[in-house]
mmCIF file of C-alpha atoms in Angstrom:
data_model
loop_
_atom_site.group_PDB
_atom_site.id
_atom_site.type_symbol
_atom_site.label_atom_id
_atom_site.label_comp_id
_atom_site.label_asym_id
_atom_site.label_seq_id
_atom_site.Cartn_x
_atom_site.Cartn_y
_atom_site.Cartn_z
ATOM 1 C CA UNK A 517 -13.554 13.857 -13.140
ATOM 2 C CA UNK A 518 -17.012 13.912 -11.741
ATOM 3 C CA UNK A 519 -18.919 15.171 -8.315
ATOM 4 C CA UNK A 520 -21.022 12.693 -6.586
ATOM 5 C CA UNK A 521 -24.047 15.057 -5.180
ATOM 6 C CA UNK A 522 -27.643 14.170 -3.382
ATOM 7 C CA UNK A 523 -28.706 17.623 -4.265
ATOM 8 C CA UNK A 524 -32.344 16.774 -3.971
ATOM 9 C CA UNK A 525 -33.898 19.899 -5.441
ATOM 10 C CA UNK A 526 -31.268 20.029 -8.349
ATOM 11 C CA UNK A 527 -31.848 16.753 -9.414
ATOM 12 C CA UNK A 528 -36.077 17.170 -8.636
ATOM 13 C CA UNK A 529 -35.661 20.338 -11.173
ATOM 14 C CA UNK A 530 -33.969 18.665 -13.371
ATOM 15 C CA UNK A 531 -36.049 15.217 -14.402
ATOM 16 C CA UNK A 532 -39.310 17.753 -14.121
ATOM 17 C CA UNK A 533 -38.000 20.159 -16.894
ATOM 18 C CA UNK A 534 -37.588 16.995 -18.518
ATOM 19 C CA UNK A 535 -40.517 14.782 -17.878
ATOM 20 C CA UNK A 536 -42.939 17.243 -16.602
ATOM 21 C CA UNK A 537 -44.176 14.691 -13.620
ATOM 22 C CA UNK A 538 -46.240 15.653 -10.627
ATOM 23 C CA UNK A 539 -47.027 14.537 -7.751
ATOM 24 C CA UNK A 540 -44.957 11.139 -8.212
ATOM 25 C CA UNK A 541 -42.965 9.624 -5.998
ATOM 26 C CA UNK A 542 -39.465 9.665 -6.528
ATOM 27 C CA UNK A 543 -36.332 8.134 -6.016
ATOM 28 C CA UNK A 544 -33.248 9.250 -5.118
ATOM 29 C CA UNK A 545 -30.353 7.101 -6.013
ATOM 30 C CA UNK A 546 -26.591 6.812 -7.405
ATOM 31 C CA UNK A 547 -25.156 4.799 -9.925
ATOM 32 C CA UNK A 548 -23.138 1.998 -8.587
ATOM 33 C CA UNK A 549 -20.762 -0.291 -10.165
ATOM 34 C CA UNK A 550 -21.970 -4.083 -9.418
ATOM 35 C CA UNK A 551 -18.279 -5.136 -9.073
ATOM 36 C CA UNK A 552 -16.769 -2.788 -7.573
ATOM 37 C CA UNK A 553 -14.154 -3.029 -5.159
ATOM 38 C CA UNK A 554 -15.378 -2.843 -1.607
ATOM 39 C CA UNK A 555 -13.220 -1.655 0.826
ATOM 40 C CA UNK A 556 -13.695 -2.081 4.813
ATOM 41 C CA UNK A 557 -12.693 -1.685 7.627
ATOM 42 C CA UNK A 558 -10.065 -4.697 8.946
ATOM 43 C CA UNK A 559 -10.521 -6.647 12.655
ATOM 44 C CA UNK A 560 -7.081 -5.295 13.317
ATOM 45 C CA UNK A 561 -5.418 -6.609 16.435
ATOM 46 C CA UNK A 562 -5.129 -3.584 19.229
ATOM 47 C CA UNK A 563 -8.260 -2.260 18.868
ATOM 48 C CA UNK A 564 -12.127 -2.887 18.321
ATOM 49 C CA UNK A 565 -12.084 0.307 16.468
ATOM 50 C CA UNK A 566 -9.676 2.105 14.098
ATOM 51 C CA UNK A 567 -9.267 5.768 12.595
ATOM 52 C CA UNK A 568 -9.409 6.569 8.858
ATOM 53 C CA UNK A 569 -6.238 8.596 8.358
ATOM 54 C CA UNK A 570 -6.161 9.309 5.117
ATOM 55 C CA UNK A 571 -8.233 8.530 1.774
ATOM 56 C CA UNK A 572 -8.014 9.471 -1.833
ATOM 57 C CA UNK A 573 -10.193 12.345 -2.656
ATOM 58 C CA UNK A 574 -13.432 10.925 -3.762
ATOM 59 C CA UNK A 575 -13.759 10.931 -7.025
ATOM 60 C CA UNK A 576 -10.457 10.761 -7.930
ATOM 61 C CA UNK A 577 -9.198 8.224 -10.392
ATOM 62 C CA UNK A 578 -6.691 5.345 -9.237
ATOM 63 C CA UNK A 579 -4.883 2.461 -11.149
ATOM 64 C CA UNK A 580 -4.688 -0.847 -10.060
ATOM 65 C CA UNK A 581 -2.002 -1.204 -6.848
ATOM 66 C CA UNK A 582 -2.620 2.986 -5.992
ATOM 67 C CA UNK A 583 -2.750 3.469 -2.509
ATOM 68 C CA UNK A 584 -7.108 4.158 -1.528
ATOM 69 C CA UNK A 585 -7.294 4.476 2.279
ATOM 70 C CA UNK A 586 -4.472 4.732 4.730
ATOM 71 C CA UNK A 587 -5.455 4.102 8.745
ATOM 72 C CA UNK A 588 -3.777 4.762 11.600
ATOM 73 C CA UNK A 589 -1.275 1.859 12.860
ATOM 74 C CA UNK A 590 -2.104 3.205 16.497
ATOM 75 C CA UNK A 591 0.372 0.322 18.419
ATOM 76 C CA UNK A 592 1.011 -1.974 15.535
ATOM 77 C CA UNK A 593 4.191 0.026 14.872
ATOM 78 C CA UNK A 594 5.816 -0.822 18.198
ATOM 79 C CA UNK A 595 4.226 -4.197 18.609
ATOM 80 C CA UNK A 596 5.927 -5.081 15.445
ATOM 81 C CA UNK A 597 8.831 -4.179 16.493
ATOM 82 C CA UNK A 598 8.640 -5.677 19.502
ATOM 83 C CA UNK A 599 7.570 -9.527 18.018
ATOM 84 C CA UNK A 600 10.168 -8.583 15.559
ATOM 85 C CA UNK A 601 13.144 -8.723 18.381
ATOM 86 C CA UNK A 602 11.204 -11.684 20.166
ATOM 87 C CA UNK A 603 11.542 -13.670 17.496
ATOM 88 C CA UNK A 604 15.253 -13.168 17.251
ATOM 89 C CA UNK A 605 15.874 -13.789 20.672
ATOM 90 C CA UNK A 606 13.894 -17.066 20.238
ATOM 91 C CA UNK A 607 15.673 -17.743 17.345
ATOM 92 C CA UNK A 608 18.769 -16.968 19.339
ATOM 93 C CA UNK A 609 17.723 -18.943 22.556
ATOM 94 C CA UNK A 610 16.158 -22.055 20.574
ATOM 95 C CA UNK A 611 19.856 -22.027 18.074
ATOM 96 C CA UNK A 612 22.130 -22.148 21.369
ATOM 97 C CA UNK A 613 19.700 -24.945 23.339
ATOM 98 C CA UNK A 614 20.139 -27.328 19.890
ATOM 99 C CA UNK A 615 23.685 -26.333 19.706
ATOM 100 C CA UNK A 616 24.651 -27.365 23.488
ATOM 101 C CA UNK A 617 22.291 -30.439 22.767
ATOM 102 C CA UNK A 618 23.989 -31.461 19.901
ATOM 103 C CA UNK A 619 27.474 -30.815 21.333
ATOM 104 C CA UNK A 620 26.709 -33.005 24.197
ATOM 105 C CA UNK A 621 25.749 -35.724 21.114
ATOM 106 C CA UNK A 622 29.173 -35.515 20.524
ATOM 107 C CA UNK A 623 30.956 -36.121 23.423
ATOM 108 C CA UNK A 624 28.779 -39.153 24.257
ATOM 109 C CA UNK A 625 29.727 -40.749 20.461
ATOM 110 C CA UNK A 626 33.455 -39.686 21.248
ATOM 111 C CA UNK A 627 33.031 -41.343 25.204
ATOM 112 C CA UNK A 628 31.440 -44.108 23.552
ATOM 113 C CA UNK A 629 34.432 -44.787 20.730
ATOM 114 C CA UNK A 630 36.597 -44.329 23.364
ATOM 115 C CA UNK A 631 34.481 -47.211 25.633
ATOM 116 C CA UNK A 632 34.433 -49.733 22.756
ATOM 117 C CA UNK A 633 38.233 -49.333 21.810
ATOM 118 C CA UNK A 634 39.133 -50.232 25.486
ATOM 119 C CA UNK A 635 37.032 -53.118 25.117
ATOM 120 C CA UNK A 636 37.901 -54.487 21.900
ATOM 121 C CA UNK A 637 41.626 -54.361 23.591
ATOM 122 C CA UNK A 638 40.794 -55.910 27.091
ATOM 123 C CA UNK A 639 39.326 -58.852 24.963
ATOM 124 C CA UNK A 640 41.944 -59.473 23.374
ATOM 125 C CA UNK A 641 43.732 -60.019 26.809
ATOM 126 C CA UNK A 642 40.356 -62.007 28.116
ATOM 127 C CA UNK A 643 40.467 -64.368 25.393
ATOM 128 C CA UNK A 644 44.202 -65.698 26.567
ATOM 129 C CA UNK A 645 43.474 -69.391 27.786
ATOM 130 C CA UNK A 646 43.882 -69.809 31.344
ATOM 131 C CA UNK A 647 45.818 -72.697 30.960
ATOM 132 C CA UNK A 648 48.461 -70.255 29.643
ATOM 133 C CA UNK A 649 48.944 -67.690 31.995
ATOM 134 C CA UNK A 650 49.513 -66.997 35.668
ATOM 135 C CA UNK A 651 45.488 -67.615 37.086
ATOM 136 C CA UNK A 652 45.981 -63.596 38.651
ATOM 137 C CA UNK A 653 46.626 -62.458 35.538
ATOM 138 C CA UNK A 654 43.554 -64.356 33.640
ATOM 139 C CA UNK A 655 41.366 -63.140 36.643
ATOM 140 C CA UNK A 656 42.630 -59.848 36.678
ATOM 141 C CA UNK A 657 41.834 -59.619 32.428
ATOM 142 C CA UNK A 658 38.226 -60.695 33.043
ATOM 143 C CA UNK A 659 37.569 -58.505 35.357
ATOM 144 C CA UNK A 660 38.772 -55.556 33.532
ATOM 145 C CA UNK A 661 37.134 -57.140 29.816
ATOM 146 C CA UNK A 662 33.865 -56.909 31.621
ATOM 147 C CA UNK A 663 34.240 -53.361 33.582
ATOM 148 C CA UNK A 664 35.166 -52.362 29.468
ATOM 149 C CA UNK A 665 31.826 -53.893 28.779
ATOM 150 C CA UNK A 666 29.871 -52.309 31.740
ATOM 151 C CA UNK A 667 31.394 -49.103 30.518
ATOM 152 C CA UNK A 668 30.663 -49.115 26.370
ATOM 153 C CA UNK A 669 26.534 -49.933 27.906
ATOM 154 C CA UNK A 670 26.367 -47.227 29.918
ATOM 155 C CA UNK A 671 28.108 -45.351 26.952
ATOM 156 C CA UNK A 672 25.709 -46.443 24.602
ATOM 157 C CA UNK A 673 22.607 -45.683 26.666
ATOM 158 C CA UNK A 674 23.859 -42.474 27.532
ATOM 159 C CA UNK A 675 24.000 -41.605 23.801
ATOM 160 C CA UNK A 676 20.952 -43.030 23.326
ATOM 161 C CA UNK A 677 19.208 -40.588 25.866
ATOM 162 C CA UNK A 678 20.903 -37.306 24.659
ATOM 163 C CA UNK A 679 19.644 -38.471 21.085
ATOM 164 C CA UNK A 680 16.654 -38.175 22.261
ATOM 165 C CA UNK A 681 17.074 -34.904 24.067
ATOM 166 C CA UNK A 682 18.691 -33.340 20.717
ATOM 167 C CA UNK A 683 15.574 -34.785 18.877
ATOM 168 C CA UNK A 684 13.151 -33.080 21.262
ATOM 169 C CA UNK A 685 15.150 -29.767 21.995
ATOM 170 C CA UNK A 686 15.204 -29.535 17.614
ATOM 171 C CA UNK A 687 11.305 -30.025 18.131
ATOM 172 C CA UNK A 688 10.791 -27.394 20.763
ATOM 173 C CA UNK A 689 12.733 -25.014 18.830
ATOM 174 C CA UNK A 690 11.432 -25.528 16.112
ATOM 175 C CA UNK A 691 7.691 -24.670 17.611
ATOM 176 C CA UNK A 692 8.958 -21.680 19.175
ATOM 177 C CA UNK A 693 10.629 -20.907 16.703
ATOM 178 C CA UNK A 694 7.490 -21.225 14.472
ATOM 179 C CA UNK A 695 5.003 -19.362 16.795
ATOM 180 C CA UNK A 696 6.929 -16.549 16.963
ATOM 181 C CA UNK A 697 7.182 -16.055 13.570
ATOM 182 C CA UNK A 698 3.281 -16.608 13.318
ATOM 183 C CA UNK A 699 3.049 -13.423 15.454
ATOM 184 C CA UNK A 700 5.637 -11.360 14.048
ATOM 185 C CA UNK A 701 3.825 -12.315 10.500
ATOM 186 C CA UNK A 702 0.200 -11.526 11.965
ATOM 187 C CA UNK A 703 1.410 -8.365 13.533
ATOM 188 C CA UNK A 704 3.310 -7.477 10.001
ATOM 189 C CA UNK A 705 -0.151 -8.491 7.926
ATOM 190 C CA UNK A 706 -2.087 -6.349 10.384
ATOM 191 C CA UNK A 707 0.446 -2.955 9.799
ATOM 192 C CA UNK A 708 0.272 -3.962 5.767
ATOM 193 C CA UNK A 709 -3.314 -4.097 6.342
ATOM 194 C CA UNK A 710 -3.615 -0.272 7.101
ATOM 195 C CA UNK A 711 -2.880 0.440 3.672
ATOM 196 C CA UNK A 712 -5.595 -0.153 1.216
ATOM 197 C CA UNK A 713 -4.687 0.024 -2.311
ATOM 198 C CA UNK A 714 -6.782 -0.446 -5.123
ATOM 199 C CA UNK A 715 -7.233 -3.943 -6.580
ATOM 200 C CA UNK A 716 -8.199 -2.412 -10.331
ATOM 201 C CA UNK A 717 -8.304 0.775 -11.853
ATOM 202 C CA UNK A 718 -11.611 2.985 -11.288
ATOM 203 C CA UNK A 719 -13.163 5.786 -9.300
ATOM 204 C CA UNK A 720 -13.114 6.099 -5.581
ATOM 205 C CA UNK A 721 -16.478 6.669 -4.384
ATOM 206 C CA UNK A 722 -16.485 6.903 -0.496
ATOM 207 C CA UNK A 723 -19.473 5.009 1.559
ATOM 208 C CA UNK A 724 -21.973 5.896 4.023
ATOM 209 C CA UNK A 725 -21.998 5.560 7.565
ATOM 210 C CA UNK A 726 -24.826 3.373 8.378
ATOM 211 C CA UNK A 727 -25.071 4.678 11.873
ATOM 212 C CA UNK A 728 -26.038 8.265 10.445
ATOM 213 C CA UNK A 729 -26.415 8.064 7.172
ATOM 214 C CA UNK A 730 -23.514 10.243 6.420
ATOM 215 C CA UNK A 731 -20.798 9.929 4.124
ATOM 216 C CA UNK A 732 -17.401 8.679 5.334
ATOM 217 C CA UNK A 733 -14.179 10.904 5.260
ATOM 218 C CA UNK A 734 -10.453 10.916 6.879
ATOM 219 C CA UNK A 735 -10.784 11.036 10.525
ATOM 220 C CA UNK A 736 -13.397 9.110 10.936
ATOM 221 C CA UNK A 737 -13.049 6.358 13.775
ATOM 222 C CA UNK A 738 -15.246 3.249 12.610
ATOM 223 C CA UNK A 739 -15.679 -0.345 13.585
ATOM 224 C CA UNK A 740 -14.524 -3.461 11.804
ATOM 225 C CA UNK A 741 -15.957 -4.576 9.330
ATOM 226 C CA UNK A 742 -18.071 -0.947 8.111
ATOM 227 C CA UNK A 743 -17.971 -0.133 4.173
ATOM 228 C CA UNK A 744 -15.166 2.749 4.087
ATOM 229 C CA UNK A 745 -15.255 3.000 0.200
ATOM 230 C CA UNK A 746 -15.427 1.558 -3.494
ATOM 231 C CA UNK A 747 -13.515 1.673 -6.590
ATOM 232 C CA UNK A 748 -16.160 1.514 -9.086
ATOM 233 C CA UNK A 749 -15.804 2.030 -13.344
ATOM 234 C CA UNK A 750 -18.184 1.387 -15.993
ATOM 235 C CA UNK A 751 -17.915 -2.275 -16.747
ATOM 236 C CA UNK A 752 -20.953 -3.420 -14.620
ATOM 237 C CA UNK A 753 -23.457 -0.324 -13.627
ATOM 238 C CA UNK A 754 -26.608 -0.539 -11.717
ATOM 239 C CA UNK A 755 -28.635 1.871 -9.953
ATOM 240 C CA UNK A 756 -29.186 1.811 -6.028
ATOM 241 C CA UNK A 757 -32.012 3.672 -5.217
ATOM 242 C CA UNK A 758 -33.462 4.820 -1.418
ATOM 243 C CA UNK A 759 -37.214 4.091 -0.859
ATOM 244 C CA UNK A 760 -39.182 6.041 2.028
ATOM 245 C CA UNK A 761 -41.581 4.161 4.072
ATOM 246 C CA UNK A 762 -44.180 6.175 2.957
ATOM 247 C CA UNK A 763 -43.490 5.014 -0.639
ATOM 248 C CA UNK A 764 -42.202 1.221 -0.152
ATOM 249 C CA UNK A 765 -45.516 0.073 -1.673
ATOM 250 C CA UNK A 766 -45.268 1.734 -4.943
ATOM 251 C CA UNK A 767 -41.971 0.771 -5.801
ATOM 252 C CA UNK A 768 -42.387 -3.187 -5.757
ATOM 253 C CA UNK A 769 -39.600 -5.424 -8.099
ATOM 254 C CA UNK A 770 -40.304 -5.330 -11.510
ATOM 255 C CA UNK A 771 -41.624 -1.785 -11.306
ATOM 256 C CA UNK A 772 -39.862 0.610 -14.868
ATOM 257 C CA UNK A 773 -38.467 3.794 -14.104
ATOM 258 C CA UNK A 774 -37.113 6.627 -16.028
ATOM 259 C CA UNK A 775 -33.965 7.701 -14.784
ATOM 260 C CA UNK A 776 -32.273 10.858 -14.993
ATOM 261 C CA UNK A 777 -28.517 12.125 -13.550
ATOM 262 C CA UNK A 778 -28.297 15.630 -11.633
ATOM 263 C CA UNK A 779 -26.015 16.345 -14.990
ATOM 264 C CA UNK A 780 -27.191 18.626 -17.817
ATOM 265 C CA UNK A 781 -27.071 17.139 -21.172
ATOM 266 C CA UNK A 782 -27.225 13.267 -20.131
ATOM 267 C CA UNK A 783 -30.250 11.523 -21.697
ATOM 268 C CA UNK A 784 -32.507 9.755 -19.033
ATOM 269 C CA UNK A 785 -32.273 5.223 -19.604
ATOM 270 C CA UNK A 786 -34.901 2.836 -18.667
ATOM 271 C CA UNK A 787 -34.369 0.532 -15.947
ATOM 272 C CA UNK A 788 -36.485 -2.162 -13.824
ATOM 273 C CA UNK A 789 -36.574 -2.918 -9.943
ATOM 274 C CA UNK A 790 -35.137 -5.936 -9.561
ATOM 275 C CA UNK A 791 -34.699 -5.940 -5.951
ATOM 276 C CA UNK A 792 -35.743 -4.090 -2.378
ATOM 277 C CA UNK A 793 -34.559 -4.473 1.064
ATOM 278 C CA UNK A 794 -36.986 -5.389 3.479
ATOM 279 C CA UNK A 795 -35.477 -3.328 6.570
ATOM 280 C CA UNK A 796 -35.394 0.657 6.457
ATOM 281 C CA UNK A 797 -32.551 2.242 7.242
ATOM 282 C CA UNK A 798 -32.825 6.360 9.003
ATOM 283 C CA UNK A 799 -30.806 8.917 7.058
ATOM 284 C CA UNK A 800 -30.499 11.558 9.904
ATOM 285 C CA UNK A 801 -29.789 14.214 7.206
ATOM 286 C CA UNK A 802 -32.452 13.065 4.726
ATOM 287 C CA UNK A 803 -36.017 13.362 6.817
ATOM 288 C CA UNK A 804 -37.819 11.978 9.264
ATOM 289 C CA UNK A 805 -38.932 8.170 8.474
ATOM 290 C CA UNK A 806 -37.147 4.895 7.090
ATOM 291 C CA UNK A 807 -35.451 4.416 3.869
ATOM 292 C CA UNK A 808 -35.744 0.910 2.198
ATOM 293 C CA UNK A 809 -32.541 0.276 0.118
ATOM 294 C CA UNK A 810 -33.740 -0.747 -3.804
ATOM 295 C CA UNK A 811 -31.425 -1.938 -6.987
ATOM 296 C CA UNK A 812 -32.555 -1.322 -10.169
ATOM 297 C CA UNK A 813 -30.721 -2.559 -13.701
ATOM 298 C CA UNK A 814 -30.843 -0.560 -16.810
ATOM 299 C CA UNK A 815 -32.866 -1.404 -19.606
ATOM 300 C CA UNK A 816 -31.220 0.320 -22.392
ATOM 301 C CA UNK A 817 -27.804 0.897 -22.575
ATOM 302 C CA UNK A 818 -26.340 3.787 -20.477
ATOM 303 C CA UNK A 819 -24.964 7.178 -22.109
ATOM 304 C CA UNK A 820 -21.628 7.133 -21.660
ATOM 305 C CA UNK A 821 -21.508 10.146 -19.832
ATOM 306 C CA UNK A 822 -22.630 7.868 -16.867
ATOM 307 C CA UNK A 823 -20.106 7.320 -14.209
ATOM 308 C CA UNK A 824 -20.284 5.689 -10.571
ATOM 309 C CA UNK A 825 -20.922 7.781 -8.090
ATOM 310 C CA UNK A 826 -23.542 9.894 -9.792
ATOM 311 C CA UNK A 827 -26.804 10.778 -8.342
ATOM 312 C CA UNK A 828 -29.600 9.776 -9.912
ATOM 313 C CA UNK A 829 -33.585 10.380 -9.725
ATOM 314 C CA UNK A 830 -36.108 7.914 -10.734
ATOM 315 C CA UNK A 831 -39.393 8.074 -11.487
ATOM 316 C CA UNK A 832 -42.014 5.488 -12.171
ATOM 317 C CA UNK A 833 -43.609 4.465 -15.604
ATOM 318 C CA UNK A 834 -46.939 4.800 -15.473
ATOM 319 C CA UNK A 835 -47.556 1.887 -17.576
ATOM 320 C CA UNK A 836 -46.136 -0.663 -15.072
ATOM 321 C CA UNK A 837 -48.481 0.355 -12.132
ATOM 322 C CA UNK A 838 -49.771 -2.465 -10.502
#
């Protein structure tokens, strides 16, 4: 396990009973993984703003699926279970509308059975030639062979109509139905989402503030969106380094450093500039004065006592001054 420190004067001591360098600029900086896992802060629904509630000790070595950063649900506990038991009711509400619908389908097929059978047997009374029966009783079968008729249409277009009122209460409940479990899932993504675990295996290595440049720890109350942490290893390891205003010019990309951890009996490694931010940044508990951010890649390969998170002072070669 290893401490991440920004002791300035231990690590100062250090590189100059190694290097013997005065008056130099020099950089303070930690190594940094280059794909690490960066965790922040979720848009969370109930709140602009969320607190930290618990986070792995930093540091602290987690496999892949280990729980990182825990925040507070605040309301997403009850509003779960609250689009939890609207979406039953809906479910409930939408079930017994296409139930009554489709019941009422049924009487109008049974009403309509019923209208052709009486109409397939007052035709066969209509279709009696009226040469061979009293004329009153040939009237009188007519009459009632087209009332059957009258009766199966209005039949039929009653069916017809609470078709269509089965076909669009099956649509409306189905929306409802669907938008209600779009909420219940975005309000159960949202309380998952207060649980960060780690994608890989690594080191937690908690993040800065950028607000006041200090580190970030359990109770914190942040915005969405802010870097809370990283789970960094060894795979991919750069150095990020923090230029002061004063020194931005002396540190352009492509300047050689010699690098050397705030750890006693880790070689110093080469490494090159290879970029520098071009806004500064105040570290309240630094000094007075901007910091430019700078990354810088290794140029020989690292010891392997090297680990994320460690601070770091760099120093420029004098043979690459511009």
């Amino acid at each position: 396990m290893f401490k991440i420190r920004r002791t300035k004067a231990a690590l100062i001591g250090i590189f100059f009973l190694s290097c013997s360098v005065e008056a130099t600029p020099l950089l303070t900086g930690v190594i940094e993984d280059v794909a690490a896992q960066t965790i922040e802060m979720p848009s969370l629904p109930g709140g602009w703003q969320r607190r930290i509630e618990w986070m792995a000790p930093e540091g602290a070595e987690v496999s892949a699926g280990e729980l990182v950063v825990r925040l507070d649900p605040g309301t997403l506990i009850g509003e779960e279970e609250k689009t939890r038991a609207d979406l039953e009711k809906i479910r409930f509400t939408a079930t017994r509308r296409v139930d009554e619908a489709q019941l009422a389908v049924l009487d109008a097929e049974q009403a309509l059975s019923l209208a052709s059978a009486e109409t397939r047997i007052a035709k066969l009374d209509a279709v009696i030639p009226e040469q061979t029966i009293p004329r009153l009783d040939f009237e009188r079968y007519q009459l009632t062979f087209e009332t059957a008729q009258q009766t199966e249409r209005r039949a039929e277009q009653a069916l017809t109509n609470l078709r269509a009122k089965l076909a669009d209460a099956e649509r409306e409940a189905a929306l409802d139905i669907e938008q209600a479990e779009i909420e219940y899932q975005r309000i159960r993504d949202a309380l998952a989402a207060t649980e960060i675990r780690a994608e890989r295996g690594g080191y937690v290595i908690y993040a800065e503030n950028p607000f006041t440049g200090r580190k970030i720890y359990p109770g914190d109350t942040l915005y969405g969106g802010l870097q809370i942490a990283s789970v960094a290893n060894r795979q991919d390891l750069r150095v990020r380094f923090w230029i002061h205003e004063a020194d931005y010019l002396e540190f352009d990309q492509g300047r050689r450093l010699t690098v050397a951890t705030d750890a006693q009996g880790i070689d110093a490694f080469a490494a090159e500039i290879e970029w520098r931010s071009s806004q500064a940044l105040e570290k309240q508990d630094w000094s007075d004065g901007g910091y430019f951010e700078a990354y810088a890649r290794p140029l020989t390969p690292l010891p392997v006592q090297i680990m994320p998170g460690m601070s770091v002072l760099g120093v420029p070669d004098t043979e690459t001054e511009q």
